[in-house]
Coordinates of C-alpha atoms in Angstrom, one line a residue:
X26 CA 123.9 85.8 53.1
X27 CA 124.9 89.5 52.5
X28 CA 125.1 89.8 56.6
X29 CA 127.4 86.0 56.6
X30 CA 129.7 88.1 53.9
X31 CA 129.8 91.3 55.9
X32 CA 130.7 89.2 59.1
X33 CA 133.6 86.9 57.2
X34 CA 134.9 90.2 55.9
X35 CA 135.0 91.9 59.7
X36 CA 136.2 89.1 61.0
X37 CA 139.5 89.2 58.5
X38 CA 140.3 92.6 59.4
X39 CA 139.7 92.1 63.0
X40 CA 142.6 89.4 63.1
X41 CA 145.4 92.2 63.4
X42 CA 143.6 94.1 66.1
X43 CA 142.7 90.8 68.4
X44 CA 145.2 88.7 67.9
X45 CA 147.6 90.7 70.1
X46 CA 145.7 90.0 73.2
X47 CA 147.1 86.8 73.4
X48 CA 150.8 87.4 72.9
X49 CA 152.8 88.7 75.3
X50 CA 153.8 92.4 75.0
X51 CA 156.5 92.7 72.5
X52 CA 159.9 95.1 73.3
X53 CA 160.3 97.1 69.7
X54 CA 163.1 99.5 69.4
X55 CA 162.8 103.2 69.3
X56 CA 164.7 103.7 66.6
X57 CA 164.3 103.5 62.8
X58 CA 165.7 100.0 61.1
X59 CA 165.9 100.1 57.1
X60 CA 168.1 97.7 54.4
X61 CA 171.1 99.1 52.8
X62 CA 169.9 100.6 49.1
X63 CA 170.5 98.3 46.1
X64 CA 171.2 98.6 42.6
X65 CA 168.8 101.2 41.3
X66 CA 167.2 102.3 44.8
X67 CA 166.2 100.6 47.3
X68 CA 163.3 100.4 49.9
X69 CA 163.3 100.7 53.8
X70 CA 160.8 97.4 54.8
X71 CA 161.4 98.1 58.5
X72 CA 160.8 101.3 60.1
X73 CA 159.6 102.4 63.6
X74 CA 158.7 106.1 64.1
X75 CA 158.6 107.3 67.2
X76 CA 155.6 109.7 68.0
X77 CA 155.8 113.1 69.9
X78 CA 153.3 111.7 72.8
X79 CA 156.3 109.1 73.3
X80 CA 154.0 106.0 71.1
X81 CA 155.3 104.5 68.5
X82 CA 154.3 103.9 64.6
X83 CA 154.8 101.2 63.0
X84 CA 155.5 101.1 59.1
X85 CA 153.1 99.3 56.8
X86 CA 155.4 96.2 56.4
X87 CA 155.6 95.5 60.3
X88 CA 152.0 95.2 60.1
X89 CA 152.1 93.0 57.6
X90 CA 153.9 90.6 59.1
X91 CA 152.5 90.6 62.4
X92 CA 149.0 90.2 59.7
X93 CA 150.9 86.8 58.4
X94 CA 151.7 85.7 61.6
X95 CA 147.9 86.1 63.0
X96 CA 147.4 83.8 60.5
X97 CA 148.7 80.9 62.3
X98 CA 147.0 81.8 65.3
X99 CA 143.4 82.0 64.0
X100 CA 142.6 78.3 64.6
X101 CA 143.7 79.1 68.5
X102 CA 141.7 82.1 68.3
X103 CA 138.9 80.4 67.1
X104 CA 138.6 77.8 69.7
X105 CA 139.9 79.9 73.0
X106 CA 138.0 82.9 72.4
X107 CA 134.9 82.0 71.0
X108 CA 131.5 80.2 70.8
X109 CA 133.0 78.0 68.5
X110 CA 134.2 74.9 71.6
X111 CA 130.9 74.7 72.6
X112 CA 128.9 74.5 69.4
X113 CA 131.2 71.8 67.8
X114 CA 130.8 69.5 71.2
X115 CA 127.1 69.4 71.0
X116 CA 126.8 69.0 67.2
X117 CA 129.4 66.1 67.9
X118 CA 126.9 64.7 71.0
X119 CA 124.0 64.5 68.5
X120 CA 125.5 62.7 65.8
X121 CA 127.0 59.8 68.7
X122 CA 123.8 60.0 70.4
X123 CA 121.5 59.2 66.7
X124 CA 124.6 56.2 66.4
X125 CA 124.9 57.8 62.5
X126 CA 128.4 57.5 62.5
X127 CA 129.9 59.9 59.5
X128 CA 126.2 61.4 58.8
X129 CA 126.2 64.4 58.4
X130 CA 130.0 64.5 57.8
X131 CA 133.0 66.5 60.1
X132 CA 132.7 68.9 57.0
X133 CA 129.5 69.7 57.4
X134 CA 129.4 70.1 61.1
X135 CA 132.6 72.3 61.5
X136 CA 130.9 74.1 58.6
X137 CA 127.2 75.0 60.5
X138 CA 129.5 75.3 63.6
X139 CA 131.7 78.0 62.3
X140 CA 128.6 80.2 60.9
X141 CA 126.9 79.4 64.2
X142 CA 130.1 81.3 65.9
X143 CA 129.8 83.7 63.8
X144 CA 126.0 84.3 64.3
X145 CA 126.2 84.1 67.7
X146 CA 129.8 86.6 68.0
X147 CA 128.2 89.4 65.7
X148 CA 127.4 91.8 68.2
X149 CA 130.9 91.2 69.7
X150 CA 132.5 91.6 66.5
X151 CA 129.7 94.7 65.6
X152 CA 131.2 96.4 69.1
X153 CA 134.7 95.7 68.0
X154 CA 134.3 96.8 64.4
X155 CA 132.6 100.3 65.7
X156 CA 135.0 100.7 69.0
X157 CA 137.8 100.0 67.5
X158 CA 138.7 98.8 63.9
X159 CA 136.8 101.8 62.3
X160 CA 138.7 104.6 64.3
X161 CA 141.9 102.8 63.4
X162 CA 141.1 102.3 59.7
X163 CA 140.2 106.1 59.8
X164 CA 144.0 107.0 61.5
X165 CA 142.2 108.1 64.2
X166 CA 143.8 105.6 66.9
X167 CA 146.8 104.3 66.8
X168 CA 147.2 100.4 67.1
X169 CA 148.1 100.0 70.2
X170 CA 144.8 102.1 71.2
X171 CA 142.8 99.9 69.5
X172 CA 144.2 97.1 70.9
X173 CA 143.1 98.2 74.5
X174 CA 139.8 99.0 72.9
X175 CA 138.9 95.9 71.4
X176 CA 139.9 93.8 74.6
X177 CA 136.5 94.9 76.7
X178 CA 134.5 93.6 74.6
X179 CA 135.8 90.4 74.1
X180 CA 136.6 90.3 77.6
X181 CA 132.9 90.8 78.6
X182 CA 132.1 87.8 76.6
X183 CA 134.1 85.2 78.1
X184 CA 132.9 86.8 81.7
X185 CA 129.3 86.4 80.7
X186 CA 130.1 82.6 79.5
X187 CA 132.7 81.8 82.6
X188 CA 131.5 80.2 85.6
X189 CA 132.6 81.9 89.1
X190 CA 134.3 78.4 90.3
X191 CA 136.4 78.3 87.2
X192 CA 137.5 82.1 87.3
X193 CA 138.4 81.3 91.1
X194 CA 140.4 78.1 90.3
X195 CA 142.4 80.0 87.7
X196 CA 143.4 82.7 89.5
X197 CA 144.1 80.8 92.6
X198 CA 146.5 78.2 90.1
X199 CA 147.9 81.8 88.7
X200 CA 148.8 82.7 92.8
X201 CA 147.1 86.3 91.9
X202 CA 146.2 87.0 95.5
X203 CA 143.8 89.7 95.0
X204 CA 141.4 90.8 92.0
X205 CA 139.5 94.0 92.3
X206 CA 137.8 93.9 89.2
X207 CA 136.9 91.5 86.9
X208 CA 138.6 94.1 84.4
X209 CA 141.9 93.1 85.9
X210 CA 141.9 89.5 85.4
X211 CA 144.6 88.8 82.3
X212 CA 144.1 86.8 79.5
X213 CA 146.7 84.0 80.1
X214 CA 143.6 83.5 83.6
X215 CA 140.5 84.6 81.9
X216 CA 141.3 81.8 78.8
X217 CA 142.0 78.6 80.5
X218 CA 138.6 79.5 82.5
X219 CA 136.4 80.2 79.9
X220 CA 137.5 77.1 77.8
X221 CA 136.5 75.0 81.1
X222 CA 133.7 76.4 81.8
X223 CA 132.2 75.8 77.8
X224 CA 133.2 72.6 78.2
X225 CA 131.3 71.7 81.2
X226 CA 128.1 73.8 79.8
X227 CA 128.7 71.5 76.5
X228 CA 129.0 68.2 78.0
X229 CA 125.5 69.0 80.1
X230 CA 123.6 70.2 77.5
X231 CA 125.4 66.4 75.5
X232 CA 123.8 64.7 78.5
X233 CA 120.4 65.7 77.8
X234 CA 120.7 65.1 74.4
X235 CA 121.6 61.7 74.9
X236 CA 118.8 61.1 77.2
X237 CA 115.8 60.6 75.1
X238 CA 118.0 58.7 72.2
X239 CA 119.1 56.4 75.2
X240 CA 115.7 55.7 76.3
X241 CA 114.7 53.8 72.6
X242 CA 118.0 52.2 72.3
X243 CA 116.8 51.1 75.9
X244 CA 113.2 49.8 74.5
X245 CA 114.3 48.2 71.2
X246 CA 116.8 46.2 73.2
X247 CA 114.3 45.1 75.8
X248 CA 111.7 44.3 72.9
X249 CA 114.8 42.5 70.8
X250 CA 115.6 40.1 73.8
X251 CA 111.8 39.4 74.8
X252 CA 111.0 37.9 71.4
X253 CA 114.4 36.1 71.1
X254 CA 116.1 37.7 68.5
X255 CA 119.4 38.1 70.5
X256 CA 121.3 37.9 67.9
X257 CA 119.7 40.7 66.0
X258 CA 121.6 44.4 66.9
X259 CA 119.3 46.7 68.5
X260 CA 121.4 50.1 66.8
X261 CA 120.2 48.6 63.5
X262 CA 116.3 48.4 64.7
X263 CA 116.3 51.4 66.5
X264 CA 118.2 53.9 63.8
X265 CA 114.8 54.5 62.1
X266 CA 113.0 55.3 65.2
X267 CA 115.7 57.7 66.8
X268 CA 115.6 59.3 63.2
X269 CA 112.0 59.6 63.3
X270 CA 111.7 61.2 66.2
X271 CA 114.7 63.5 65.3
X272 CA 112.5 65.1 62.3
X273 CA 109.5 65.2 63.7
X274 CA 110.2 67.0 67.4
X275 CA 112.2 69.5 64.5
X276 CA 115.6 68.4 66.4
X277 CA 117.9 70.8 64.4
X278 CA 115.9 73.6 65.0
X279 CA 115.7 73.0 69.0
X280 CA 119.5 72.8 69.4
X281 CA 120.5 74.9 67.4
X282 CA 117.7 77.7 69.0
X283 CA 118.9 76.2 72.2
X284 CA 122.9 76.7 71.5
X285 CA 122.0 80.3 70.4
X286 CA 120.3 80.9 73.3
X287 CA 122.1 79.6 76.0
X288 CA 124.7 82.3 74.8
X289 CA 123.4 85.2 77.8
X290 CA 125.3 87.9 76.2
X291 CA 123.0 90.5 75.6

């Protein structure tokens, strides 16, 4: 629980520092911007302080808003850049393929789905916290250092997940002719690719999860029509037996191990 807590509490801080990666670079001016003093003093809420290395600070109330506006992006975040697309697909397979309709409920599956993410993205957010949030916390970096070093590690993931086919359709569709690294692929290439590629990998792994489920609703029809009770729904007879076999192969454990695991991102 205390490692859940530490992991929610990483992941809040880590929403100014990742976010940037997908926006497009923003032109700020060099120069300082400040309101006009009021009655009784007033405060400057906009300032931008150039550096002597030519960089550029920006004042605590610039961060703050691009914090608020991070916000609104942490849904997108969520399902582009992490395990989250994949996790939700299969939980979703397994209740269709049982035929339990609302059991267990969307709240309960976006809930184990989001802790699964976050389980499986520690030791990206771990690498991000040490590479890059702590130095910047300290004042050691400045944010637009710690932007550049938060992006290899996130970057890394989405390679490791990201089939070769899919990387190679992106950047064809993108017209990049050449890619000498897999460092150099951007974001707005790298994205679209990993999404498709945890799509495919979720609709697979669906597939075999459907398989066995299939195969009883298969024999209860077949036993249904052979003693004549056509009019009898073979979803109602064989409900008990897909459940049944659910607990006692210890499905939840399997696919969840499995979904874990099928993560190769050492």
């Amino acid at each position: 629980m205390n490692r859940c807590l530490g992991i929610i509490k990483k992941l809040l801080r880590l929403t100014l520092i990742i976010s940037p990666l997908l926006l497009p670079a923003l032109a700020l001016a060099d120069t300082a911007v400040s309101t006009d003093p009021v009655a009784g003093g007033g405060l400057e809420t906009i300032t931008v302080k150039p550096n002597a290395d030519g960089s550029q600070t920006y004042s605590v109330n610039i961060q703050i808003i691009i914090l608020m506006t991070v916000l609104t992006l942490l849904p997108a975040i969520l399902l582009m850049m992490t395990s989250f697309t994949r996790i939700i697909i299969v939980l979703g397979f397994i209740r269709q393929a049982m035929g339990t309709h609302q059991t267990p409920s969307n709240q309960v599956l976006l809930g184990l789905s989001l802790f699964l993410t976050m389980f499986v993205m520690a030791p990206v957010i771990d690498r991000i916290n040490s590479e890059a949030l702590q130095p910047y916390m300290k004042d050691e970096i400045q944010i637009q250092d710690a932007i550049l070093k938060a992006r290899p590690a996130v970057t890394d993931f989405m390679l490791a997940q990201t089939r070769e086919s899919d990387l190679e359709l992106f950047v064809s569709l993108a017209g990049i002719e050449e890619v000498k690294s897999l460092d150099d692929v951007p974001f707005t290439v790298l994205i679209p690719a990993f999404v498709t590629s945890e799509l495919k990998t979720a609709f697979q792994i669906g597939f075999i999860i459907f398989l066995p489920f299939l195969v009883i609703d298969l024999v209860v029809a077949c036993t249904l029509m052979s003693m004549g009770m056509m009019m009898l729904s073979p979803m109602i007879i064989s409900l008990p037996f897909k459940i049944m076999l659910f607990v006692l192969v210890d499905g939840w454990s399997l696919v969840i191990g499995t979904l874990a695991a099928s993560f190769n991102f050492g």
